[in-house]
Amino acid sequence: MTTNTVTSIGSVPWLESFSIGHDSIDDEHRDLIQSFNEFCVRAAEDPHDTGLRPAAHGLIAKVEAHFASEEAIFPLIGYRRRLTHMREHLAVGNSLHSLLLNDTHMAPVDAAVAGRLILVEHILRHDLAVKTWVLHAAGQ
Ligand SMILES: [Fe+2]
Ligand SMILES: [Fe+2]
């Protein structure tokens, strides 16, 4: 029996339960998940694709730009765990660098899937905790 690698990596769907109630941040999260899904497929299709490394650089740059836009709203909504959250962003960025650019022992698809998991876990564990402040600032 053969296994279709592209199918086995799955695709993380956007779920409304991921929403933190801030339109531009939710749009960025949706776009990042989609970008990671595409990167996982690309890494699964051809582990020797010379475009994977530049694509990884682009993906990390997109993640870091998102972190900057997310951190810019923290003071606007009175979010109190800014420093802890910013440290988490640094840790995620470091992990993605290690996985996608520095770790030569992992298969590209394994690194891509692990990177996607790190991003989704951050959204679920840390970004969703910001929702209370977003809603409060919006008077809800
Ligand atoms: Fe975050
Ligand atoms: Fe985020």
PDB file of C-alpha atoms and ligand atoms in Angstrom:
ATOM      1  CA  MET A   1       0.000   0.000   0.000  1.00  0.00           C
ATOM      2  CA  THR A   2       1.386   3.409  -0.948  1.00  0.00           C
ATOM      3  CA  THR A   3       0.961   6.548   1.079  1.00  0.00           C
ATOM      4  CA  ASN A   4       0.259   9.891  -0.460  1.00  0.00           C
ATOM      5  CA  THR A   5       2.590  12.194   1.490  1.00  0.00           C
ATOM      6  CA  VAL A   6       0.795  15.355   0.402  1.00  0.00           C
ATOM      7  CA  THR A   7      -2.492  14.014   1.749  1.00  0.00           C
ATOM      8  CA  SER A   8      -0.951  12.723   4.960  1.00  0.00           C
ATOM      9  CA  ILE A   9       0.357  16.161   5.976  1.00  0.00           C
ATOM     10  CA  GLY A  10      -3.238  17.411   5.973  1.00  0.00           C
ATOM     11  CA  SER A  11      -4.253  21.015   5.880  1.00  0.00           C
ATOM     12  CA  VAL A  12      -5.064  23.160   8.893  1.00  0.00           C
ATOM     13  CA  PRO A  13      -8.380  24.879   8.146  1.00  0.00           C
ATOM     14  CA  TRP A  14      -9.295  28.329   9.392  1.00  0.00           C
ATOM     15  CA  LEU A  15     -11.911  27.965  12.099  1.00  0.00           C
ATOM     16  CA  GLU A  16     -14.067  30.750  13.488  1.00  0.00           C
ATOM     17  CA  SER A  17     -12.992  29.597  16.940  1.00  0.00           C
ATOM     18  CA  PHE A  18      -9.488  30.925  16.044  1.00  0.00           C
ATOM     19  CA  SER A  19     -10.869  34.459  15.799  1.00  0.00           C
ATOM     20  CA  ILE A  20      -9.678  36.962  18.402  1.00  0.00           C
ATOM     21  CA  GLY A  21     -12.309  39.491  17.277  1.00  0.00           C
ATOM     22  CA  HIS A  22      -9.902  41.925  15.592  1.00  0.00           C
ATOM     23  CA  ASP A  23     -10.411  41.959  11.818  1.00  0.00           C
ATOM     24  CA  SER A  24      -6.884  42.688  10.600  1.00  0.00           C
ATOM     25  CA  ILE A  25      -5.240  40.320  13.109  1.00  0.00           C
ATOM     26  CA  ASP A  26      -7.697  37.568  12.206  1.00  0.00           C
ATOM     27  CA  ASP A  27      -6.990  38.183   8.499  1.00  0.00           C
ATOM     28  CA  GLU A  28      -3.256  37.881   9.161  1.00  0.00           C
ATOM     29  CA  HIS A  29      -3.736  34.654  11.119  1.00  0.00           C
ATOM     30  CA  ARG A  30      -5.874  33.215   8.307  1.00  0.00           C
ATOM     31  CA  ASP A  31      -3.242  34.192   5.741  1.00  0.00           C
ATOM     32  CA  LEU A  32      -0.381  32.743   7.820  1.00  0.00           C
ATOM     33  CA  ILE A  33      -2.131  29.401   8.277  1.00  0.00           C
ATOM     34  CA  GLN A  34      -2.810  29.266   4.540  1.00  0.00           C
ATOM     35  CA  SER A  35       0.823  30.140   3.772  1.00  0.00           C
ATOM     36  CA  PHE A  36       2.061  27.395   6.093  1.00  0.00           C
ATOM     37  CA  ASN A  37      -0.339  24.901   4.482  1.00  0.00           C
ATOM     38  CA  GLU A  38       1.070  25.784   1.068  1.00  0.00           C
ATOM     39  CA  PHE A  39       4.637  25.571   2.342  1.00  0.00           C
ATOM     40  CA  CYS A  40       3.947  22.104   3.815  1.00  0.00           C
ATOM     41  CA  VAL A  41       2.581  20.880   0.475  1.00  0.00           C
ATOM     42  CA  ARG A  42       5.568  22.284  -1.390  1.00  0.00           C
ATOM     43  CA  ALA A  43       8.034  20.659   1.041  1.00  0.00           C
ATOM     44  CA  ALA A  44       6.178  17.326   0.739  1.00  0.00           C
ATOM     45  CA  GLU A  45       6.095  17.404  -3.051  1.00  0.00           C
ATOM     46  CA  ASP A  46       9.832  17.950  -3.504  1.00  0.00           C
ATOM     47  CA  PRO A  47      12.252  17.944  -0.554  1.00  0.00           C
ATOM     48  CA  HIS A  48      15.039  19.030  -2.940  1.00  0.00           C
ATOM     49  CA  ASP A  49      13.152  22.078  -4.251  1.00  0.00           C
ATOM     50  CA  THR A  50      15.761  24.863  -4.250  1.00  0.00           C
ATOM     51  CA  GLY A  51      12.962  27.351  -3.726  1.00  0.00           C
ATOM     52  CA  LEU A  52      12.149  25.978  -0.273  1.00  0.00           C
ATOM     53  CA  ARG A  53      14.805  27.998   1.545  1.00  0.00           C
ATOM     54  CA  PRO A  54      13.813  31.357   0.030  1.00  0.00           C
ATOM     55  CA  ALA A  55      10.178  30.427   0.683  1.00  0.00           C
ATOM     56  CA  ALA A  56      11.050  29.713   4.328  1.00  0.00           C
ATOM     57  CA  HIS A  57      12.742  33.121   4.602  1.00  0.00           C
ATOM     58  CA  GLY A  58       9.612  34.745   3.176  1.00  0.00           C
ATOM     59  CA  LEU A  59       7.350  32.830   5.527  1.00  0.00           C
ATOM     60  CA  ILE A  60       9.385  33.798   8.598  1.00  0.00           C
ATOM     61  CA  ALA A  61       9.417  37.434   7.454  1.00  0.00           C
ATOM     62  CA  LYS A  62       5.623  37.301   7.156  1.00  0.00           C
ATOM     63  CA  VAL A  63       5.340  35.815  10.664  1.00  0.00           C
ATOM     64  CA  GLU A  64       7.620  38.520  12.099  1.00  0.00           C
ATOM     65  CA  ALA A  65       5.668  41.288  10.334  1.00  0.00           C
ATOM     66  CA  HIS A  66       2.516  39.833  11.861  1.00  0.00           C
ATOM     67  CA  PHE A  67       4.077  39.834  15.330  1.00  0.00           C
ATOM     68  CA  ALA A  68       4.918  43.523  14.896  1.00  0.00           C
ATOM     69  CA  SER A  69       1.363  44.400  13.880  1.00  0.00           C
ATOM     70  CA  GLU A  70      -0.057  42.348  16.747  1.00  0.00           C
ATOM     71  CA  GLU A  71       2.279  43.988  19.275  1.00  0.00           C
ATOM     72  CA  ALA A  72       1.238  47.421  17.958  1.00  0.00           C
ATOM     73  CA  ILE A  73      -2.355  46.860  19.074  1.00  0.00           C
ATOM     74  CA  PHE A  74      -1.438  45.659  22.587  1.00  0.00           C
ATOM     75  CA  PRO A  75      -1.102  49.172  24.093  1.00  0.00           C
ATOM     76  CA  LEU A  76      -4.238  50.329  22.265  1.00  0.00           C
ATOM     77  CA  ILE A  77      -6.418  47.728  23.983  1.00  0.00           C
ATOM     78  CA  GLY A  78      -4.762  47.852  27.408  1.00  0.00           C
ATOM     79  CA  TYR A  79      -3.465  44.306  27.179  1.00  0.00           C
ATOM     80  CA  ARG A  80      -1.563  43.575  30.388  1.00  0.00           C
ATOM     81  CA  ARG A  81       0.560  40.594  29.386  1.00  0.00           C
ATOM     82  CA  ARG A  82       2.438  42.391  26.642  1.00  0.00           C
ATOM     83  CA  LEU A  83       5.968  41.495  27.709  1.00  0.00           C
ATOM     84  CA  THR A  84       5.177  37.817  28.240  1.00  0.00           C
ATOM     85  CA  HIS A  85       3.454  37.680  24.876  1.00  0.00           C
ATOM     86  CA  MET A  86       6.346  39.465  23.154  1.00  0.00           C
ATOM     87  CA  ARG A  87       8.744  36.920  24.659  1.00  0.00           C
ATOM     88  CA  GLU A  88       6.557  34.184  23.199  1.00  0.00           C
ATOM     89  CA  HIS A  89       6.837  35.863  19.801  1.00  0.00           C
ATOM     90  CA  LEU A  90      10.625  35.836  20.110  1.00  0.00           C
ATOM     91  CA  ALA A  91      10.569  32.149  21.041  1.00  0.00           C
ATOM     92  CA  VAL A  92       8.327  31.285  18.084  1.00  0.00           C
ATOM     93  CA  GLY A  93      10.577  33.246  15.728  1.00  0.00           C
ATOM     94  CA  ASN A  94      13.682  31.495  17.050  1.00  0.00           C
ATOM     95  CA  SER A  95      12.029  28.089  16.739  1.00  0.00           C
ATOM     96  CA  LEU A  96      10.971  28.773  13.149  1.00  0.00           C
ATOM     97  CA  HIS A  97      14.481  29.923  12.246  1.00  0.00           C
ATOM     98  CA  SER A  98      15.960  26.758  13.739  1.00  0.00           C
ATOM     99  CA  LEU A  99      13.434  24.425  12.149  1.00  0.00           C
ATOM    100  CA  LEU A 100      13.133  25.919   8.687  1.00  0.00           C
ATOM    101  CA  LEU A 101      16.589  27.391   8.101  1.00  0.00           C
ATOM    102  CA  ASN A 102      19.160  25.774  10.396  1.00  0.00           C
ATOM    103  CA  ASP A 103      18.099  22.192  11.082  1.00  0.00           C
ATOM    104  CA  THR A 104      19.606  20.062   8.345  1.00  0.00           C
ATOM    105  CA  HIS A 105      18.690  16.794  10.061  1.00  0.00           C
ATOM    106  CA  MET A 106      14.948  17.029   9.541  1.00  0.00           C
ATOM    107  CA  ALA A 107      13.140  16.281   6.308  1.00  0.00           C
ATOM    108  CA  PRO A 108      11.777  19.578   4.937  1.00  0.00           C
ATOM    109  CA  VAL A 109       8.197  18.385   5.204  1.00  0.00           C
ATOM    110  CA  ASP A 110       8.661  17.403   8.867  1.00  0.00           C
ATOM    111  CA  ALA A 111      10.168  20.795   9.622  1.00  0.00           C
ATOM    112  CA  ALA A 112       7.335  22.535   7.772  1.00  0.00           C
ATOM    113  CA  VAL A 113       4.629  20.618   9.646  1.00  0.00           C
ATOM    114  CA  ALA A 114       6.390  21.243  12.984  1.00  0.00           C
ATOM    115  CA  GLY A 115       6.631  24.964  12.166  1.00  0.00           C
ATOM    116  CA  ARG A 116       2.935  25.097  11.307  1.00  0.00           C
ATOM    117  CA  LEU A 117       2.094  23.419  14.617  1.00  0.00           C
ATOM    118  CA  ILE A 118       4.162  25.980  16.542  1.00  0.00           C
ATOM    119  CA  LEU A 119       2.273  28.824  14.846  1.00  0.00           C
ATOM    120  CA  VAL A 120      -1.176  27.310  15.427  1.00  0.00           C
ATOM    121  CA  GLU A 121      -0.353  26.534  19.066  1.00  0.00           C
ATOM    122  CA  HIS A 122       0.722  30.143  19.573  1.00  0.00           C
ATOM    123  CA  ILE A 123      -2.573  31.383  18.140  1.00  0.00           C
ATOM    124  CA  LEU A 124      -4.579  29.021  20.355  1.00  0.00           C
ATOM    125  CA  ARG A 125      -2.605  29.424  23.585  1.00  0.00           C
ATOM    126  CA  HIS A 126      -1.536  33.060  23.461  1.00  0.00           C
ATOM    127  CA  ASP A 127      -3.392  35.068  20.815  1.00  0.00           C
ATOM    128  CA  LEU A 128      -6.838  33.866  21.882  1.00  0.00           C
ATOM    129  CA  ALA A 129      -6.038  35.142  25.377  1.00  0.00           C
ATOM    130  CA  VAL A 130      -5.962  38.652  23.863  1.00  0.00           C
ATOM    131  CA  LYS A 131      -9.598  38.358  22.764  1.00  0.00           C
ATOM    132  CA  THR A 132     -10.968  39.518  26.122  1.00  0.00           C
ATOM    133  CA  TRP A 133      -9.050  42.799  25.808  1.00  0.00           C
ATOM    134  CA  VAL A 134     -10.051  43.237  22.164  1.00  0.00           C
ATOM    135  CA  LEU A 135     -13.729  42.859  23.025  1.00  0.00           C
ATOM    136  CA  HIS A 136     -13.467  45.065  26.110  1.00  0.00           C
ATOM    137  CA  ALA A 137     -11.756  47.827  24.102  1.00  0.00           C
ATOM    138  CA  ALA A 138     -14.550  47.569  21.535  1.00  0.00           C
ATOM    139  CA  GLY A 139     -17.125  48.071  24.334  1.00  0.00           C
ATOM    140  CA  GLN A 140     -18.477  44.537  24.161  1.00  0.00           C
TER     141      GLN A 140
HETATM  142 FE    FE B   1       0.830  36.515  19.301  1.00  0.00          FE
HETATM  143 FE    FE B   2      -0.779  36.217  16.181  1.00  0.00          FE
END
